[in-house]
JSON list of C-alpha atoms in Angstrom, two decimals:
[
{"chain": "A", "resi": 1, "resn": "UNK", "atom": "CA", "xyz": [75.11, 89.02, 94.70]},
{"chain": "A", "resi": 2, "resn": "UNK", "atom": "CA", "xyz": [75.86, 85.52, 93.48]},
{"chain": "A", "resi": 3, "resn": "UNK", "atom": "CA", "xyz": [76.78, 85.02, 90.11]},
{"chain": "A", "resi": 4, "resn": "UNK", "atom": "CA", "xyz": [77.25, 81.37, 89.68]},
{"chain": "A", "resi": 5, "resn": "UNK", "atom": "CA", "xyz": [75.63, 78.07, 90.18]},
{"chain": "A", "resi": 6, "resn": "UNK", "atom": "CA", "xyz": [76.98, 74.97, 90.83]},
{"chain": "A", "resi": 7, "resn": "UNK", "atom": "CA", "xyz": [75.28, 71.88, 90.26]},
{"chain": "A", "resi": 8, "resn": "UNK", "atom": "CA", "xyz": [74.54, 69.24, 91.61]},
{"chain": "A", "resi": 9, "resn": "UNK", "atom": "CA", "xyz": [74.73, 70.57, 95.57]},
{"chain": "A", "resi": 10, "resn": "UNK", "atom": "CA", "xyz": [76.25, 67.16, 96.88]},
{"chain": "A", "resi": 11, "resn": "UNK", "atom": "CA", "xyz": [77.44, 64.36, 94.51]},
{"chain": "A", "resi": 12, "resn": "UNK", "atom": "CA", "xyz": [78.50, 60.92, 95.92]},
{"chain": "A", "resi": 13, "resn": "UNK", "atom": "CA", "xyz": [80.70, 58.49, 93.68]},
{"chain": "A", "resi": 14, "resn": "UNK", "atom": "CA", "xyz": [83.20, 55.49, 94.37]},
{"chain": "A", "resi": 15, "resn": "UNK", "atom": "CA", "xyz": [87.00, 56.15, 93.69]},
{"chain": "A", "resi": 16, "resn": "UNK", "atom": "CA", "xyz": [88.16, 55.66, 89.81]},
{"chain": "A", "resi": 17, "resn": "UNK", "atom": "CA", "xyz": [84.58, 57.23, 88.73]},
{"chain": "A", "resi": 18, "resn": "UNK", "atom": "CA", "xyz": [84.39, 59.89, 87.16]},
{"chain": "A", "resi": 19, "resn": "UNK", "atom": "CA", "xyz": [82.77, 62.92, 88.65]},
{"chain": "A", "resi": 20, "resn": "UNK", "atom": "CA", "xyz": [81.54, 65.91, 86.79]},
{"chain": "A", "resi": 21, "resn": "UNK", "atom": "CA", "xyz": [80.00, 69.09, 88.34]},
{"chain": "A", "resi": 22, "resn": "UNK", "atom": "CA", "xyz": [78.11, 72.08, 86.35]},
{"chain": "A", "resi": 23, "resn": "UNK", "atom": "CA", "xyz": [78.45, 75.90, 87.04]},
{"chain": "A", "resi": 24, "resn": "UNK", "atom": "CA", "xyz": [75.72, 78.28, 85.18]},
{"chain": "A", "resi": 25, "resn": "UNK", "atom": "CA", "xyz": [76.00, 81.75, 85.45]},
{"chain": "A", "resi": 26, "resn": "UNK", "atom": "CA", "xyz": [73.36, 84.66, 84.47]},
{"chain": "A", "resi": 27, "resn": "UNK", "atom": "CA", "xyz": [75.72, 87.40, 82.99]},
{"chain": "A", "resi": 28, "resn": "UNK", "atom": "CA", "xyz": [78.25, 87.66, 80.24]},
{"chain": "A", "resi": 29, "resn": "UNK", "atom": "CA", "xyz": [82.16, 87.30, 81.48]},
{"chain": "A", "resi": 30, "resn": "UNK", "atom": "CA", "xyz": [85.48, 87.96, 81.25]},
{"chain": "A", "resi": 31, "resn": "UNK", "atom": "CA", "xyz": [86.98, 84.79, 83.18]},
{"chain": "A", "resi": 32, "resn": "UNK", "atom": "CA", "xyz": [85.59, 81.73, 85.23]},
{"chain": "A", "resi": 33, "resn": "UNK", "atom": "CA", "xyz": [87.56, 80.03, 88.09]},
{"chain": "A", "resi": 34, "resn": "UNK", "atom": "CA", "xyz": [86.87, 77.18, 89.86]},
{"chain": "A", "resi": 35, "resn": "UNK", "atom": "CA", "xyz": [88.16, 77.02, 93.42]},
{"chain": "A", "resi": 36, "resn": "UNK", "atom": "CA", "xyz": [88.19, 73.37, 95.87]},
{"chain": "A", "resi": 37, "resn": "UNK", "atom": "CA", "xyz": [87.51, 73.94, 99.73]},
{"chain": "A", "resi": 38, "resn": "UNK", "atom": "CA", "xyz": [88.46, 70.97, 102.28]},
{"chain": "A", "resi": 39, "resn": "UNK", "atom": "CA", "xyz": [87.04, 70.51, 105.05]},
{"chain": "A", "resi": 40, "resn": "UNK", "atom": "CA", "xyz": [87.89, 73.37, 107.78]},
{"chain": "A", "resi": 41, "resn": "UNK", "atom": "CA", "xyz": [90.62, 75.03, 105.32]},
{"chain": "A", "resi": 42, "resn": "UNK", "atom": "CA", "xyz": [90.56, 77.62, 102.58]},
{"chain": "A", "resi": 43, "resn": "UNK", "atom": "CA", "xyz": [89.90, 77.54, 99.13]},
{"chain": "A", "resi": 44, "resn": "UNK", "atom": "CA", "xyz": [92.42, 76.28, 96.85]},
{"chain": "A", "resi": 45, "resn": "UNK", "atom": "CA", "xyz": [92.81, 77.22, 93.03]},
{"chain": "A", "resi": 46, "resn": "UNK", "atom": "CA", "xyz": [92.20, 75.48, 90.45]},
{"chain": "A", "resi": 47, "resn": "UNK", "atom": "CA", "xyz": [91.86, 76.17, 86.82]},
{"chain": "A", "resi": 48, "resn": "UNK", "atom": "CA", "xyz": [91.20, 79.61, 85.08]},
{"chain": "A", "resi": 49, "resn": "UNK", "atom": "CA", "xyz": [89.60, 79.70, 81.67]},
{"chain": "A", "resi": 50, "resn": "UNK", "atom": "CA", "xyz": [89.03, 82.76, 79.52]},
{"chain": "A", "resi": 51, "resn": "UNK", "atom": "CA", "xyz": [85.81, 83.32, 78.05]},
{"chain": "A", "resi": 52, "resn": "UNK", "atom": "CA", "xyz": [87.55, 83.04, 74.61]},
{"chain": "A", "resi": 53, "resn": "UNK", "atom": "CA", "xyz": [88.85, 79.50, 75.68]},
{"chain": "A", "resi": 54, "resn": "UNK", "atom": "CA", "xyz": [86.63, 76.58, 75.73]},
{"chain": "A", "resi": 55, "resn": "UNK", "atom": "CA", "xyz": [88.34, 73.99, 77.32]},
{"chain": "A", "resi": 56, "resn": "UNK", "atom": "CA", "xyz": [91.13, 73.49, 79.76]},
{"chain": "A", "resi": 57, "resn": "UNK", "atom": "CA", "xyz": [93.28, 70.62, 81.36]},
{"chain": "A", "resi": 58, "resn": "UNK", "atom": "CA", "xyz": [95.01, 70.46, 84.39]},
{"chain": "A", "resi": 59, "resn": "UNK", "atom": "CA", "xyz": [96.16, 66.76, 85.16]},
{"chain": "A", "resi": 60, "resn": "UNK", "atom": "CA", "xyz": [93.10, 64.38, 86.09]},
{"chain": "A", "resi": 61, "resn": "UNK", "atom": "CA", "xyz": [91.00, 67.78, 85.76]},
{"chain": "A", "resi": 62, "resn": "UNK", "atom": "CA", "xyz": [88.87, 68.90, 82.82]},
{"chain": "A", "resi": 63, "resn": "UNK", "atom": "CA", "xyz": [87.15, 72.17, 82.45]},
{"chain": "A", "resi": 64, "resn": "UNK", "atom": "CA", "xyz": [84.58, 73.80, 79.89]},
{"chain": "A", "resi": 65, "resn": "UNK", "atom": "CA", "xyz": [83.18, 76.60, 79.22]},
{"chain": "A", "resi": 66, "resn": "UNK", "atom": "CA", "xyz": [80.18, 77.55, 76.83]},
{"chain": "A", "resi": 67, "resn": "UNK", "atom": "CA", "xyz": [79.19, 80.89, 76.72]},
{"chain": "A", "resi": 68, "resn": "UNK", "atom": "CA", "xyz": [76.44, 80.34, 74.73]},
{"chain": "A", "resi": 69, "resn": "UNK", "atom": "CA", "xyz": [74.69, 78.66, 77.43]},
{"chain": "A", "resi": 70, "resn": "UNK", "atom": "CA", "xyz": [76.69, 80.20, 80.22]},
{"chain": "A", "resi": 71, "resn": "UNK", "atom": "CA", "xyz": [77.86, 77.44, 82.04]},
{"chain": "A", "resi": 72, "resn": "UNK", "atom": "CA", "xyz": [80.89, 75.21, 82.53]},
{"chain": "A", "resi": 73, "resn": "UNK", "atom": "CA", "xyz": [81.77, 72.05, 83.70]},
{"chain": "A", "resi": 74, "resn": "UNK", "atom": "CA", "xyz": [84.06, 70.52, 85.93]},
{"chain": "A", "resi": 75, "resn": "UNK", "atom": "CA", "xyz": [85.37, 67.06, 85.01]},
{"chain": "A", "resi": 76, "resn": "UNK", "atom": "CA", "xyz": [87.32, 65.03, 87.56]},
{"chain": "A", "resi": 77, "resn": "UNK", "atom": "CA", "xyz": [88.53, 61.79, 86.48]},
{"chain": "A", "resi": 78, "resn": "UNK", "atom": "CA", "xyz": [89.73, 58.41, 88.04]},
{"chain": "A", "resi": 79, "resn": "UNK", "atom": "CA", "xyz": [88.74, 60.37, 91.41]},
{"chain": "A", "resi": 80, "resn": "UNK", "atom": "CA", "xyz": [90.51, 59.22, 94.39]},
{"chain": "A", "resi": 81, "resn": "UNK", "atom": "CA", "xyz": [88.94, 59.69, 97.85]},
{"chain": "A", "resi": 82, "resn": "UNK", "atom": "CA", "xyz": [91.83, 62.74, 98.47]},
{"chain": "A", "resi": 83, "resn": "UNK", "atom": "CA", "xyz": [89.26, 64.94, 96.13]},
{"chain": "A", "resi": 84, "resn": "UNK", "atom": "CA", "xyz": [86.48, 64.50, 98.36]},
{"chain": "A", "resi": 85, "resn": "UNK", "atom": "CA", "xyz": [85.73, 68.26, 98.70]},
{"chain": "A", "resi": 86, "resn": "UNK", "atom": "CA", "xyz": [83.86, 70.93, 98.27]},
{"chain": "A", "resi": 87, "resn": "UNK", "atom": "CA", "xyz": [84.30, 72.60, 94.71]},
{"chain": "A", "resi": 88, "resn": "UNK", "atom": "CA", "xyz": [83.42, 76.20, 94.10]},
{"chain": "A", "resi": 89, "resn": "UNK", "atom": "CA", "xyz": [82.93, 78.02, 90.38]},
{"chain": "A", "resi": 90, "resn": "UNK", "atom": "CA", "xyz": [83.62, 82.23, 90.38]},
{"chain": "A", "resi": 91, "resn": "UNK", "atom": "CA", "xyz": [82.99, 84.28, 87.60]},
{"chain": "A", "resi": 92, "resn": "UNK", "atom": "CA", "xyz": [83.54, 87.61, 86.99]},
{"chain": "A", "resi": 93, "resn": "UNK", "atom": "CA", "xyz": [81.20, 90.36, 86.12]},
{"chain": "A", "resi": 94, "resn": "UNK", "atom": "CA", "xyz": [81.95, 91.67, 82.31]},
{"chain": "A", "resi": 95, "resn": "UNK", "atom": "CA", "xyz": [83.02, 95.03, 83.61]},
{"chain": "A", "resi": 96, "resn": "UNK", "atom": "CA", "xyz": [83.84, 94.72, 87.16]},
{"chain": "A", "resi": 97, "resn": "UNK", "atom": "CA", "xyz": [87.37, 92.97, 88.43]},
{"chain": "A", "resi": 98, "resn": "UNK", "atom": "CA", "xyz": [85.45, 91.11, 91.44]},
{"chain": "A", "resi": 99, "resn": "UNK", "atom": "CA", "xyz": [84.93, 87.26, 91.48]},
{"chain": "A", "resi": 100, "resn": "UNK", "atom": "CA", "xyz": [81.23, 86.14, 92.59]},
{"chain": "A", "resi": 101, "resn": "UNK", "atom": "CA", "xyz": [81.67, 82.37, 94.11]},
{"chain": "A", "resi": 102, "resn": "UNK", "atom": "CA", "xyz": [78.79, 79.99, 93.82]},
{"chain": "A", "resi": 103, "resn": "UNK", "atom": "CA", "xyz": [77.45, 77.70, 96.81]},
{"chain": "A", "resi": 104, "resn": "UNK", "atom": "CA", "xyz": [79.70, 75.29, 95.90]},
{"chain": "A", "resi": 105, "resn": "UNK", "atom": "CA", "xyz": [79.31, 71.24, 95.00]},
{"chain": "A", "resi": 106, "resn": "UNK", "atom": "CA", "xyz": [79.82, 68.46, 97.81]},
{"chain": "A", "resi": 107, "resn": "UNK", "atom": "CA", "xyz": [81.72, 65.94, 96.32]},
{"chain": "A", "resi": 108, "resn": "UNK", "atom": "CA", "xyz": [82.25, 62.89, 98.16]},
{"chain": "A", "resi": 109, "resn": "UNK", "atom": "CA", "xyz": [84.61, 59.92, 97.22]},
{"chain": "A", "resi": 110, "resn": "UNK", "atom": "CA", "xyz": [83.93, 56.63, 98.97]},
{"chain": "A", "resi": 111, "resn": "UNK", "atom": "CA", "xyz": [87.06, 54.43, 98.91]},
{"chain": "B", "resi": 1, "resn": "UNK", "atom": "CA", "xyz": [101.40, 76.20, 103.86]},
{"chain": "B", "resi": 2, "resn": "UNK", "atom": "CA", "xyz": [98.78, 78.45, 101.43]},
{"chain": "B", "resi": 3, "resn": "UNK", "atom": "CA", "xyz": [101.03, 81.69, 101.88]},
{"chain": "B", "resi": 4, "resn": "UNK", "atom": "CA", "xyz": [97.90, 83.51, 103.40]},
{"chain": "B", "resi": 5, "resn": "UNK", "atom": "CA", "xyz": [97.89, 83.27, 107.42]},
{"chain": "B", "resi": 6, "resn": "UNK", "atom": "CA", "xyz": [95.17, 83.88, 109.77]},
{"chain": "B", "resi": 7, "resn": "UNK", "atom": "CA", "xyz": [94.48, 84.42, 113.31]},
{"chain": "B", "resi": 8, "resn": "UNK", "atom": "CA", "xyz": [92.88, 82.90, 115.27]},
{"chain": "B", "resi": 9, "resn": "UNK", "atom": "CA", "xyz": [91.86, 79.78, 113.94]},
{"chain": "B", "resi": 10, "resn": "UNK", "atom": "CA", "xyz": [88.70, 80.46, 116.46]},
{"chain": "B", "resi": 11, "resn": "UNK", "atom": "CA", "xyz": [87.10, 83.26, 118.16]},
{"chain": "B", "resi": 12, "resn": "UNK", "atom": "CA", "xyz": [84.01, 82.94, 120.19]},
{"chain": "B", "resi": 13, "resn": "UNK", "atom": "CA", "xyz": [82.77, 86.29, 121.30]},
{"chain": "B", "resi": 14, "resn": "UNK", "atom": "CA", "xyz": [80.11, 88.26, 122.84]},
{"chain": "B", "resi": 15, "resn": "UNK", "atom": "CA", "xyz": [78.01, 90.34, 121.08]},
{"chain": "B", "resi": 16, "resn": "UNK", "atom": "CA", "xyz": [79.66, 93.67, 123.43]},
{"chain": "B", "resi": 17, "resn": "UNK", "atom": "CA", "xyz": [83.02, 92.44, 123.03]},
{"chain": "B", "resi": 18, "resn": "UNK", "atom": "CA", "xyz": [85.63, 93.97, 120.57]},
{"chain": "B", "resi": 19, "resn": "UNK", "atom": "CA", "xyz": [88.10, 91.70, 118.40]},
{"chain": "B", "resi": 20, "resn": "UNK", "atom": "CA", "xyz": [90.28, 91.64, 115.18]},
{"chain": "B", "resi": 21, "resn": "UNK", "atom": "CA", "xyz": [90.78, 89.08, 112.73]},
{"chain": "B", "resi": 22, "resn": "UNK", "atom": "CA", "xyz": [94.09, 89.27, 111.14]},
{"chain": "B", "resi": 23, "resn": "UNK", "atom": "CA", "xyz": [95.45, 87.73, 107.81]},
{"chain": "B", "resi": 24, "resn": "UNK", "atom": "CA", "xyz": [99.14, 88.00, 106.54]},
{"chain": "B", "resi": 25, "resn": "UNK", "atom": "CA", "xyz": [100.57, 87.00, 103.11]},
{"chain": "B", "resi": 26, "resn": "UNK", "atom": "CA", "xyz": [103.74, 86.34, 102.04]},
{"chain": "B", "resi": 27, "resn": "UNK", "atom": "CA", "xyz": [103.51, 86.29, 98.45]},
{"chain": "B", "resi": 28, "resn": "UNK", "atom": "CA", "xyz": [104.57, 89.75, 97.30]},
{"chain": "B", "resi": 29, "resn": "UNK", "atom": "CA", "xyz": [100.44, 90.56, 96.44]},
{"chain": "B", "resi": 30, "resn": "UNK", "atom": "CA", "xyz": [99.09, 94.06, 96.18]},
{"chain": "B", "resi": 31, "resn": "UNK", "atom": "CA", "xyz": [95.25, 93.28, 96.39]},
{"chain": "B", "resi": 32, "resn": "UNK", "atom": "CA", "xyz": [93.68, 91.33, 99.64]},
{"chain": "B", "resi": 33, "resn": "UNK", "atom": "CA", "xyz": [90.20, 90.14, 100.29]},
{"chain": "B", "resi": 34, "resn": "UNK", "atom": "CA", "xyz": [87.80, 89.71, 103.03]},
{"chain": "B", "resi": 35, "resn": "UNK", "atom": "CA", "xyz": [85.29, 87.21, 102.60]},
{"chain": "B", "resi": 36, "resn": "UNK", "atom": "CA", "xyz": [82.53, 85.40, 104.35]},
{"chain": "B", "resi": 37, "resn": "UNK", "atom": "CA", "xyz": [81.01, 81.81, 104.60]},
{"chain": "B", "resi": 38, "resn": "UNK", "atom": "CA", "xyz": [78.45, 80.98, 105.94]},
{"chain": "B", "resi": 39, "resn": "UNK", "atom": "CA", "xyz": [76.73, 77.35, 105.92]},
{"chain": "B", "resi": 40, "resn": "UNK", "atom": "CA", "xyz": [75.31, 76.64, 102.39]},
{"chain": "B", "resi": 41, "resn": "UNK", "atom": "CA", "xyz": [75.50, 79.69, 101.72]},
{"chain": "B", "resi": 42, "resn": "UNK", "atom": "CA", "xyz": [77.73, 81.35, 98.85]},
{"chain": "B", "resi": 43, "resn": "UNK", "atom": "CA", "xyz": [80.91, 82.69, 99.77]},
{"chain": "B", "resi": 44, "resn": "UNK", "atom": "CA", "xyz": [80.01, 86.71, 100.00]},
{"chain": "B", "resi": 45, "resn": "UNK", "atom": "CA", "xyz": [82.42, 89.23, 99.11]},
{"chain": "B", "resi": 46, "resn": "UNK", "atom": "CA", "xyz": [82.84, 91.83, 101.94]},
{"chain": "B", "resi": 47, "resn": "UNK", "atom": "CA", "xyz": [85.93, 94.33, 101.78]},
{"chain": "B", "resi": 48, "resn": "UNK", "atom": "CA", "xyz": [88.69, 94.38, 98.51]},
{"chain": "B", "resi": 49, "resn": "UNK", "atom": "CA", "xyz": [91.68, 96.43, 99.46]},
{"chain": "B", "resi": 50, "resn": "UNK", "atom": "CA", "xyz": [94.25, 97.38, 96.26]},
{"chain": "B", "resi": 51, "resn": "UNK", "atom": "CA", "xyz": [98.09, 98.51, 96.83]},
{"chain": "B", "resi": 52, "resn": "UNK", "atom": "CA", "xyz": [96.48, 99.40, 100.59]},
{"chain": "B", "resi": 53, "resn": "UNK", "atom": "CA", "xyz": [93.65, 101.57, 99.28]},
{"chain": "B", "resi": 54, "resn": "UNK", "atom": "CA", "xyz": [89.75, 100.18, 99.57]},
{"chain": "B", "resi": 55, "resn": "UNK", "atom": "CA", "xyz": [88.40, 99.90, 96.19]},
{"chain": "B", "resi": 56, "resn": "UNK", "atom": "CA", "xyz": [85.32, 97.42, 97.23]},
{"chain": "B", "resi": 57, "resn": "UNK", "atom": "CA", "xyz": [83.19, 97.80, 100.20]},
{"chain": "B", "resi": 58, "resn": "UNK", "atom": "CA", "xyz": [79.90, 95.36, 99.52]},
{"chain": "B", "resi": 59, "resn": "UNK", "atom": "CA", "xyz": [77.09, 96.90, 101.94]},
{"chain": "B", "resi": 60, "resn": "UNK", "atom": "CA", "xyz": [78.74, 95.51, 104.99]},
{"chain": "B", "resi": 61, "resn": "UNK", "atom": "CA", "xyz": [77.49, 96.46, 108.10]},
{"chain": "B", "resi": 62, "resn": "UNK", "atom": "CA", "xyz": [79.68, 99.20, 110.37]},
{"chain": "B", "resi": 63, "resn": "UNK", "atom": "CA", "xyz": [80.63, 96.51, 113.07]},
{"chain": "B", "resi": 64, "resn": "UNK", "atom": "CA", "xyz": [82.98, 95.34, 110.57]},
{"chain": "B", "resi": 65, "resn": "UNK", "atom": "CA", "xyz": [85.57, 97.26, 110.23]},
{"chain": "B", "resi": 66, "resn": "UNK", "atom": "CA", "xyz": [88.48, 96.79, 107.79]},
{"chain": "B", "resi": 67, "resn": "UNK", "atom": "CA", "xyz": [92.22, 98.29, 107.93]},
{"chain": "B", "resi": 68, "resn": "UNK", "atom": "CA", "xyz": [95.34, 97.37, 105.32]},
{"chain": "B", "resi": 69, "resn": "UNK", "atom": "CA", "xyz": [98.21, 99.54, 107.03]},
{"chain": "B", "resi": 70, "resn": "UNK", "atom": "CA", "xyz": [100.37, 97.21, 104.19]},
{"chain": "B", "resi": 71, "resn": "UNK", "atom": "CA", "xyz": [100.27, 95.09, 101.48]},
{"chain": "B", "resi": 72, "resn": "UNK", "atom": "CA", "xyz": [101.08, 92.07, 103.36]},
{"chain": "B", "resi": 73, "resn": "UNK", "atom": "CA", "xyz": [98.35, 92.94, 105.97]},
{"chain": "B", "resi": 74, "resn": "UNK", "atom": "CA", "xyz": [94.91, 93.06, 106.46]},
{"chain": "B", "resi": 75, "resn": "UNK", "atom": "CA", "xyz": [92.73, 93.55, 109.31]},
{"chain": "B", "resi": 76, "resn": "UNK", "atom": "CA", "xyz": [88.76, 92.80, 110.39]},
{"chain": "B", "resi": 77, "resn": "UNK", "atom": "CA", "xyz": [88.23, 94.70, 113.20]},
{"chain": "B", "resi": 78, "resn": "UNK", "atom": "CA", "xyz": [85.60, 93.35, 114.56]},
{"chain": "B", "resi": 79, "resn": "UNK", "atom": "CA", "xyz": [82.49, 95.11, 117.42]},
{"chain": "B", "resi": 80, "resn": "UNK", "atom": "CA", "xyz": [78.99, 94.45, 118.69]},
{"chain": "B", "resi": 81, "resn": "UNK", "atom": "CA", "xyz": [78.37, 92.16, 116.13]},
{"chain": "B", "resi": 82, "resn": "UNK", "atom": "CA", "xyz": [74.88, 89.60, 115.79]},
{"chain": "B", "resi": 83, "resn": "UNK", "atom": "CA", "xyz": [74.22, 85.96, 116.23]},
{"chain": "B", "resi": 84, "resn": "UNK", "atom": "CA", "xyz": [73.86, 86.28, 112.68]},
{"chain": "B", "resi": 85, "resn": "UNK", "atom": "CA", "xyz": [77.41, 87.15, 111.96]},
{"chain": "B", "resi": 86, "resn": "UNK", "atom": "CA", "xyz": [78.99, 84.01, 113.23]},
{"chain": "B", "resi": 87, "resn": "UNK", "atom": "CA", "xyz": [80.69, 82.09, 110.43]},
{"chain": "B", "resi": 88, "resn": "UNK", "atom": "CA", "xyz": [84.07, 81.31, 108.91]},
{"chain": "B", "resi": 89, "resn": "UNK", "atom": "CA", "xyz": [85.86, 84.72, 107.59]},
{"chain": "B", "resi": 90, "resn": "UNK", "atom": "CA", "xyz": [88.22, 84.49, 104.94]},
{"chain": "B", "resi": 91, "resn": "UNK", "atom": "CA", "xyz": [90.69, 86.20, 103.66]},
{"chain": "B", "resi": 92, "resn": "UNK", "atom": "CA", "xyz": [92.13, 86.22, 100.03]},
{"chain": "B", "resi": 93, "resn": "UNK", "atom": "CA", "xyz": [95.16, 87.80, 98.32]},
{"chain": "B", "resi": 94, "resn": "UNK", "atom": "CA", "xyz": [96.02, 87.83, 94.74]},
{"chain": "B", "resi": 95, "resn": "UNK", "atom": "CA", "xyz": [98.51, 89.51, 92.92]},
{"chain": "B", "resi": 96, "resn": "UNK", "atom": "CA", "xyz": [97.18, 92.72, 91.27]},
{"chain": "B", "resi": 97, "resn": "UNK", "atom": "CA", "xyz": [93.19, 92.42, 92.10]},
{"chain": "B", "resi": 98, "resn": "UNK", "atom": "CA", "xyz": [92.20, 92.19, 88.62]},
{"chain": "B", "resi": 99, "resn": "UNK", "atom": "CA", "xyz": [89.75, 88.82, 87.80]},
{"chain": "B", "resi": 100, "resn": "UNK", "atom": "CA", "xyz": [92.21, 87.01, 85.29]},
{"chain": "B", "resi": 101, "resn": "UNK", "atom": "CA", "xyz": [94.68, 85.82, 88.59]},
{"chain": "B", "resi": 102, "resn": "UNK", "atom": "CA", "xyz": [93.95, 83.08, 90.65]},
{"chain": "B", "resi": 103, "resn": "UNK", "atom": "CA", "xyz": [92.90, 83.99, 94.49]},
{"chain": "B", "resi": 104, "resn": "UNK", "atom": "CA", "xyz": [95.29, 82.35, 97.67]},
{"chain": "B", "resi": 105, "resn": "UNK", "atom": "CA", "xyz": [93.08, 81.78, 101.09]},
{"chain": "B", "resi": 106, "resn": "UNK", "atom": "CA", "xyz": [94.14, 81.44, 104.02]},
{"chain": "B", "resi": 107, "resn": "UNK", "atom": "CA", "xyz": [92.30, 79.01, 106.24]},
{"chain": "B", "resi": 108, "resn": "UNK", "atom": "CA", "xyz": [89.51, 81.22, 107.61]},
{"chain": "B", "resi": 109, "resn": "UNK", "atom": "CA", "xyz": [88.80, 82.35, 111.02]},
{"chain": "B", "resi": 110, "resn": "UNK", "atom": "CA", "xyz": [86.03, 80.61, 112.58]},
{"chain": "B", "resi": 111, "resn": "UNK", "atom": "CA", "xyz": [83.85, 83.10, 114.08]},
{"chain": "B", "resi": 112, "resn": "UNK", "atom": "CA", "xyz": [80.94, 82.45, 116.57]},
{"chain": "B", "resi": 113, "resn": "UNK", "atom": "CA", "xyz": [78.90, 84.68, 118.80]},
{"chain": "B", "resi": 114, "resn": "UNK", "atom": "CA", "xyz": [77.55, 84.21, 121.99]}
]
């Protein structure tokens, strides 16, 4: 069953905006991943935070987490048209090990 | 180079006809994954195998049919399946199978049948 949300579906900005996509999820948990997906490949990693942790970096990528509200962002700055791609939040259920993947945000970068 | 292989890249098959996906990684990992994606749809978790053993088998039909005979292998064995089961299939490795690690895909096998 599908544990996270991503939001919006498809988001369309020029290169050097910034582009920010939301994950909410319905039940408490233990981590929250969020995952990129090109075009005809797999899913690449991209930043793990804890549900203890409420914000991460990773270069030009920001992540936050409220669990609170349940949700977490996904902040992509000075985007160049290489991260146009499909981006993907997973969360864990509080007592089980598996990872439940949203339906993912479209992100498009127009050069 | 992801670290997790799969072949094919493409099957197209009949629904009588009998096939196996297979997925290889090289990254010393003792859980694998079988997932799959279907258009705008979310990514559904089918089989988790751990140190070769299945500890996850979510409702999937009988005409899929996994087998780890290793950790570096995985297999989808695949028979009579339904129009509805064409999609990509992925498979996933990480290192223990617990949800703090990061997952590595391969690039998916793009199923369609006939």
């Amino acid at each position: 069953s599908q544990q996270g949300e991503e939001d919006p579906q498809a988001l369309s900005i020029q290169e050097g905006e910034n582009a920010t996509m939301n994950c909410s999820y319905k039940t408490s948990i233990n981590n929250l991943q969020w995952y990129r997906q090109n075009s005809g490949r797999g899913l690449v990693h991209l930043i793990l935070i804890r549900s203890n942790e409420r914000e991460k970096h990773s270069g030009r990528l920001r992540v936050t987490l409220d669990t609170s509200k349940k949700s977490s962002s996904l902040l992509i700055t000075a985007s160049r048209a290489a991260d146009t791609a499909s981006y993907f939040c997973a969360t864990d259920l509080h007592n089980n090990n598996d990872m439940r993947f949203g339906a993912g945000t479209r992100l498009t970068v127009k050069p | 180079e992801t670290g997790v292989t799969q072949t094919p890249r493409h099957l197209v098959m009949g629904m009588t006809n009998k096939k196996s996906l297979k997925c290889e990684q090289h990254l010393g990992h003792n859980a694998m994954y079988w997932y799959k994606q279907s258009a705008k749809k979310p990514l559904e978790l089918m089989f988790v195998y751990s140190l070769e053993e299945r500890v996850e088998n979510n409702s999937v039909p009988s005409r899929f049919s996994p087998e780890c005979p290793n950790s570096s292998h995985l297999f989808l064995h695949l028979h009579t399946l339904q129009p509805e089961d064409s999609a990509l299939y992925l498979c996933a490795s990480s290192q223990d199978g617990v949800s703090n690690q990061p997952q590595h895909f391969g690039d998916g096998t793009r199923l369609s049948i006939l």
